[in-house]
mmCIF file with all atom_site columns, C-alpha atoms in Angstrom:
data_model
loop_
_atom_site.group_PDB
_atom_site.id
_atom_site.type_symbol
_atom_site.label_atom_id
_atom_site.label_alt_id
_atom_site.label_comp_id
_atom_site.label_asym_id
_atom_site.label_entity_id
_atom_site.label_seq_id
_atom_site.pdbx_PDB_ins_code
_atom_site.Cartn_x
_atom_site.Cartn_y
_atom_site.Cartn_z
_atom_site.occupancy
_atom_site.B_iso_or_equiv
_atom_site.pdbx_formal_charge
_atom_site.auth_seq_id
_atom_site.auth_comp_id
_atom_site.auth_asym_id
_atom_site.auth_atom_id
_atom_site.pdbx_PDB_model_num
ATOM 1   C CA . MET J 1 1   ? 53.245 176.402 116.058 1.00 0.00 ? 72  MET J CA 1
ATOM 2   C CA . GLN J 1 2   ? 56.026 178.860 116.876 1.00 0.00 ? 73  GLN J CA 1
ATOM 3   C CA . ARG J 1 3   ? 55.699 182.368 115.297 1.00 0.00 ? 74  ARG J CA 1
ATOM 4   C CA . ASP J 1 4   ? 58.775 183.335 113.015 1.00 0.00 ? 75  ASP J CA 1
ATOM 5   C CA . LYS J 1 5   ? 60.417 186.088 115.092 1.00 0.00 ? 76  LYS J CA 1
ATOM 6   C CA . ASN J 1 6   ? 61.737 188.044 111.999 1.00 0.00 ? 77  ASN J CA 1
ATOM 7   C CA . ALA J 1 7   ? 58.593 187.919 110.002 1.00 0.00 ? 78  ALA J CA 1
ATOM 8   C CA . ASP J 1 8   ? 57.625 191.659 110.804 1.00 0.00 ? 79  ASP J CA 1
ATOM 9   C CA . LYS J 1 9   ? 60.987 192.696 109.982 1.00 0.00 ? 80  LYS J CA 1
ATOM 10  C CA . ARG J 1 10  ? 61.110 190.594 106.606 1.00 0.00 ? 81  ARG J CA 1
ATOM 11  C CA . LEU J 1 11  ? 57.544 192.345 105.808 1.00 0.00 ? 82  LEU J CA 1
ATOM 12  C CA . GLU J 1 12  ? 59.014 195.838 106.422 1.00 0.00 ? 83  GLU J CA 1
ATOM 13  C CA . TYR J 1 13  ? 62.054 195.114 104.159 1.00 0.00 ? 84  TYR J CA 1
ATOM 14  C CA . ASN J 1 14  ? 59.547 193.709 101.500 1.00 0.00 ? 85  ASN J CA 1
ATOM 15  C CA . ARG J 1 15  ? 57.621 196.906 101.774 1.00 0.00 ? 86  ARG J CA 1
ATOM 16  C CA . LYS J 1 16  ? 60.726 199.147 101.615 1.00 0.00 ? 87  LYS J CA 1
ATOM 17  C CA . ILE J 1 17  ? 61.914 197.134 98.578  1.00 0.00 ? 88  ILE J CA 1
ATOM 18  C CA . ALA J 1 18  ? 58.578 197.475 96.893  1.00 0.00 ? 89  ALA J CA 1
ATOM 19  C CA . LEU J 1 19  ? 58.952 201.372 97.352  1.00 0.00 ? 90  LEU J CA 1
ATOM 20  C CA . LYS J 1 20  ? 62.370 201.296 95.808  1.00 0.00 ? 91  LYS J CA 1
ATOM 21  C CA . GLU J 1 21  ? 60.930 199.611 92.926  1.00 0.00 ? 92  GLU J CA 1
ATOM 22  C CA . GLN J 1 22  ? 58.131 201.961 92.454  1.00 0.00 ? 93  GLN J CA 1
ATOM 23  C CA . GLU J 1 23  ? 60.689 204.872 92.676  1.00 0.00 ? 94  GLU J CA 1
ATOM 24  C CA . THR J 1 24  ? 62.421 203.293 89.700  1.00 0.00 ? 95  THR J CA 1
ATOM 25  C CA . ASP J 1 25  ? 59.402 203.104 87.635  1.00 0.00 ? 96  ASP J CA 1
ATOM 26  C CA . GLU J 1 26  ? 58.457 206.586 88.519  1.00 0.00 ? 97  GLU J CA 1
ATOM 27  C CA . LEU J 1 27  ? 62.058 207.881 87.352  1.00 0.00 ? 98  LEU J CA 1
ATOM 28  C CA . TYR J 1 28  ? 61.656 205.841 84.028  1.00 0.00 ? 99  TYR J CA 1
ATOM 29  C CA . LEU J 1 29  ? 58.191 207.699 83.561  1.00 0.00 ? 100 LEU J CA 1
ATOM 30  C CA . GLU J 1 30  ? 59.525 211.090 84.647  1.00 0.00 ? 101 GLU J CA 1
ATOM 31  C CA . GLU J 1 31  ? 62.565 210.630 82.069  1.00 0.00 ? 102 GLU J CA 1
ATOM 32  C CA . ARG J 1 32  ? 60.311 209.598 79.395  1.00 0.00 ? 103 ARG J CA 1
ATOM 33  C CA . GLN J 1 33  ? 58.109 212.732 79.909  1.00 0.00 ? 104 GLN J CA 1
ATOM 34  C CA . ALA J 1 34  ? 61.147 215.074 80.068  1.00 0.00 ? 105 ALA J CA 1
ATOM 35  C CA . LYS J 1 35  ? 62.307 213.377 76.929  1.00 0.00 ? 106 LYS J CA 1
ATOM 36  C CA . LYS J 1 36  ? 59.114 214.021 75.230  1.00 0.00 ? 107 LYS J CA 1
ATOM 37  C CA . GLN J 1 37  ? 58.899 217.726 76.275  1.00 0.00 ? 108 GLN J CA 1
ATOM 38  C CA . ILE J 1 38  ? 62.482 218.235 75.006  1.00 0.00 ? 109 ILE J CA 1
ATOM 39  C CA . GLU J 1 39  ? 61.577 216.620 71.483  1.00 0.00 ? 110 GLU J CA 1
ATOM 40  C CA . SER J 1 40  ? 58.502 218.790 71.280  1.00 0.00 ? 111 SER J CA 1
ATOM 41  C CA . PHE J 1 41  ? 60.569 221.784 72.052  1.00 0.00 ? 112 PHE J CA 1
ATOM 42  C CA . GLU J 1 42  ? 62.848 220.858 69.370  1.00 0.00 ? 113 GLU J CA 1
ATOM 43  C CA . THR J 1 43  ? 60.372 220.280 67.023  1.00 0.00 ? 114 THR J CA 1
ATOM 44  C CA . VAL J 1 44  ? 58.844 223.756 67.510  1.00 0.00 ? 115 VAL J CA 1
ATOM 45  C CA . ILE J 1 45  ? 62.442 225.202 67.327  1.00 0.00 ? 116 ILE J CA 1
ATOM 46  C CA . MET J 1 46  ? 63.439 223.534 64.105  1.00 0.00 ? 117 MET J CA 1
ATOM 47  C CA . GLN J 1 47  ? 60.042 224.306 62.458  1.00 0.00 ? 118 GLN J CA 1
ATOM 48  C CA . GLY J 1 48  ? 61.027 227.996 63.427  1.00 0.00 ? 119 GLY J CA 1
ATOM 49  C CA . PHE J 1 49  ? 64.357 227.776 61.836  1.00 0.00 ? 120 PHE J CA 1
ATOM 50  C CA . ARG J 1 50  ? 62.959 226.252 58.665  1.00 0.00 ? 121 ARG J CA 1
ATOM 51  C CA . LYS J 1 51  ? 60.835 229.110 58.379  1.00 0.00 ? 122 LYS J CA 1
ATOM 52  C CA . LEU J 1 52  ? 63.574 231.544 58.936  1.00 0.00 ? 123 LEU J CA 1
ATOM 53  C CA . GLN J 1 53  ? 65.451 229.590 56.171  1.00 0.00 ? 124 GLN J CA 1
ATOM 54  C CA . GLU J 1 54  ? 62.693 230.050 53.712  1.00 0.00 ? 125 GLU J CA 1
ATOM 55  C CA . ILE J 1 55  ? 62.695 233.700 54.399  1.00 0.00 ? 126 ILE J CA 1
ATOM 56  C CA . ASP J 1 56  ? 66.392 233.915 54.029  1.00 0.00 ? 127 ASP J CA 1
ATOM 57  C CA . ASP J 1 57  ? 66.085 232.066 50.733  1.00 0.00 ? 128 ASP J CA 1
ATOM 58  C CA . ASN J 1 58  ? 63.419 234.409 49.336  1.00 0.00 ? 129 ASN J CA 1
ATOM 59  C CA . ILE J 1 59  ? 65.709 237.314 50.288  1.00 0.00 ? 130 ILE J CA 1
ATOM 60  C CA . ASN J 1 60  ? 68.841 235.826 48.656  1.00 0.00 ? 131 ASN J CA 1
ATOM 61  C CA . LYS J 1 61  ? 66.847 235.187 45.562  1.00 0.00 ? 132 LYS J CA 1
ATOM 62  C CA . ARG J 1 62  ? 66.438 238.802 45.304  1.00 0.00 ? 133 ARG J CA 1
ATOM 63  C CA . GLY J 1 63  ? 70.110 239.287 45.279  1.00 0.00 ? 134 GLY J CA 1
ATOM 64  C CA . THR J 1 64  ? 70.698 240.675 48.710  1.00 0.00 ? 135 THR J CA 1
ATOM 65  C CA . LEU J 1 65  ? 73.199 239.586 51.340  1.00 0.00 ? 136 LEU J CA 1
ATOM 66  C CA . ALA J 1 66  ? 73.676 235.747 51.471  1.00 0.00 ? 137 ALA J CA 1
ATOM 67  C CA . TRP J 1 67  ? 75.230 235.678 54.959  1.00 0.00 ? 138 TRP J CA 1
ATOM 68  C CA . ASN J 1 68  ? 71.814 235.474 56.713  1.00 0.00 ? 139 ASN J CA 1
ATOM 69  C CA . TYR J 1 69  ? 71.271 232.099 55.620  1.00 0.00 ? 140 TYR J CA 1
ATOM 70  C CA . ASP J 1 70  ? 74.597 230.922 56.916  1.00 0.00 ? 141 ASP J CA 1
ATOM 71  C CA . GLU J 1 71  ? 73.872 232.738 60.147  1.00 0.00 ? 142 GLU J CA 1
ATOM 72  C CA . THR J 1 72  ? 70.518 231.159 60.567  1.00 0.00 ? 143 THR J CA 1
ATOM 73  C CA . PHE J 1 73  ? 71.959 227.688 59.687  1.00 0.00 ? 144 PHE J CA 1
ATOM 74  C CA . GLN J 1 74  ? 74.803 228.156 62.281  1.00 0.00 ? 145 GLN J CA 1
ATOM 75  C CA . LYS J 1 75  ? 72.135 229.189 65.135  1.00 0.00 ? 146 LYS J CA 1
ATOM 76  C CA . GLN J 1 76  ? 70.043 226.250 64.212  1.00 0.00 ? 147 GLN J CA 1
ATOM 77  C CA . LYS J 1 77  ? 73.253 224.029 64.531  1.00 0.00 ? 148 LYS J CA 1
ATOM 78  C CA . TYR J 1 78  ? 74.304 225.660 67.759  1.00 0.00 ? 149 TYR J CA 1
ATOM 79  C CA . LEU J 1 79  ? 70.761 225.102 69.212  1.00 0.00 ? 150 LEU J CA 1
ATOM 80  C CA . SER J 1 80  ? 70.539 221.555 67.933  1.00 0.00 ? 151 SER J CA 1
ATOM 81  C CA . ASN J 1 81  ? 73.952 220.894 69.770  1.00 0.00 ? 152 ASN J CA 1
ATOM 82  C CA . VAL J 1 82  ? 72.658 222.358 72.956  1.00 0.00 ? 153 VAL J CA 1
ATOM 83  C CA . ILE J 1 83  ? 69.410 220.476 72.835  1.00 0.00 ? 154 ILE J CA 1
ATOM 84  C CA . ARG J 1 84  ? 71.428 217.162 72.464  1.00 0.00 ? 155 ARG J CA 1
ATOM 85  C CA . GLN J 1 85  ? 73.745 217.958 75.421  1.00 0.00 ? 156 GLN J CA 1
ATOM 86  C CA . GLN J 1 86  ? 70.698 218.654 77.433  1.00 0.00 ? 157 GLN J CA 1
ATOM 87  C CA . GLN J 1 87  ? 69.314 215.310 76.418  1.00 0.00 ? 158 GLN J CA 1
ATOM 88  C CA . ASP J 1 88  ? 72.619 213.648 77.247  1.00 0.00 ? 159 ASP J CA 1
ATOM 89  C CA . GLU J 1 89  ? 72.780 215.201 80.707  1.00 0.00 ? 160 GLU J CA 1
ATOM 90  C CA . LEU J 1 90  ? 69.222 214.374 81.419  1.00 0.00 ? 161 LEU J CA 1
ATOM 91  C CA . GLU J 1 91  ? 69.705 210.768 80.492  1.00 0.00 ? 162 GLU J CA 1
ATOM 92  C CA . ASN J 1 92  ? 72.908 210.608 82.605  1.00 0.00 ? 163 ASN J CA 1
ATOM 93  C CA . SER J 1 93  ? 71.075 212.149 85.535  1.00 0.00 ? 164 SER J CA 1
ATOM 94  C CA . TYR J 1 94  ? 68.187 209.671 85.519  1.00 0.00 ? 165 TYR J CA 1
ATOM 95  C CA . ARG J 1 95  ? 70.642 206.893 84.966  1.00 0.00 ? 166 ARG J CA 1
ATOM 96  C CA . SER J 1 96  ? 72.573 207.961 87.852  1.00 0.00 ? 167 SER J CA 1
ATOM 97  C CA . ALA J 1 97  ? 69.306 208.240 90.111  1.00 0.00 ? 168 ALA J CA 1
ATOM 98  C CA . ARG J 1 98  ? 68.111 204.931 88.867  1.00 0.00 ? 169 ARG J CA 1
ATOM 99  C CA . TYR J 1 99  ? 71.562 203.128 89.742  1.00 0.00 ? 170 TYR J CA 1
ATOM 100 C CA . GLN J 1 100 ? 71.446 204.814 93.208  1.00 0.00 ? 171 GLN J CA 1
ATOM 101 C CA . VAL J 1 101 ? 67.816 203.450 93.864  1.00 0.00 ? 172 VAL J CA 1
ATOM 102 C CA . GLU J 1 102 ? 68.578 200.123 92.434  1.00 0.00 ? 173 GLU J CA 1
ATOM 103 C CA . ASN J 1 103 ? 71.719 200.032 94.924  1.00 0.00 ? 174 ASN J CA 1
ATOM 104 C CA . GLU J 1 104 ? 69.441 200.858 97.913  1.00 0.00 ? 175 GLU J CA 1
ATOM 105 C CA . ARG J 1 105 ? 66.915 198.258 96.786  1.00 0.00 ? 176 ARG J CA 1
ATOM 106 C CA . GLU J 1 106 ? 69.640 195.613 96.613  1.00 0.00 ? 177 GLU J CA 1
ATOM 107 C CA . GLN J 1 107 ? 70.843 196.579 99.905  1.00 0.00 ? 178 GLN J CA 1
ATOM 108 C CA . LEU J 1 108 ? 67.543 196.056 101.428 1.00 0.00 ? 179 LEU J CA 1
ATOM 109 C CA . GLN J 1 109 ? 67.390 192.711 100.085 1.00 0.00 ? 180 GLN J CA 1
ATOM 110 C CA . ARG J 1 110 ? 70.696 191.768 101.376 1.00 0.00 ? 181 ARG J CA 1
ATOM 111 C CA . GLU J 1 111 ? 69.584 192.951 104.699 1.00 0.00 ? 182 GLU J CA 1
ATOM 112 C CA . ARG J 1 112 ? 66.392 191.092 104.589 1.00 0.00 ? 183 ARG J CA 1
ATOM 113 C CA . ASP J 1 113 ? 68.083 187.885 103.361 1.00 0.00 ? 184 ASP J CA 1
ATOM 114 C CA . THR J 1 114 ? 70.285 187.917 106.451 1.00 0.00 ? 185 THR J CA 1
ATOM 115 C CA . LEU J 1 115 ? 67.415 187.727 108.697 1.00 0.00 ? 186 LEU J CA 1
ATOM 116 C CA . ALA J 1 116 ? 67.279 184.341 110.479 1.00 0.00 ? 187 ALA J CA 1
ATOM 117 C CA . TRP J 1 117 ? 64.224 182.020 110.049 1.00 0.00 ? 188 TRP J CA 1
ATOM 118 C CA . ASP J 1 118 ? 63.134 181.045 113.265 1.00 0.00 ? 189 ASP J CA 1
#
């Protein structure tokens, strides 16, 4: 029985394809971890803002300046927007990286599939 001349090449392509699939899985995992870290950061920051708002409320009840509460609220709103933008940018970056890896994997599959079966 004659040996397939391209078997080794096909095996190498299969190995490279598997590595690309693993790279995609790792990107998903990294993205989930980064999102969790951002969510944790956001939770801590928002807790801090809630405490500041409570302090502002107490100060306002005593009849002092009410602008502090509005300033705290505006800072909270601004920081929330910054966090959302960072989350969007993170998501877009990972989506782009996964797209590139997927294209590379598909190219490897096409190259593998063009090999002749001897």
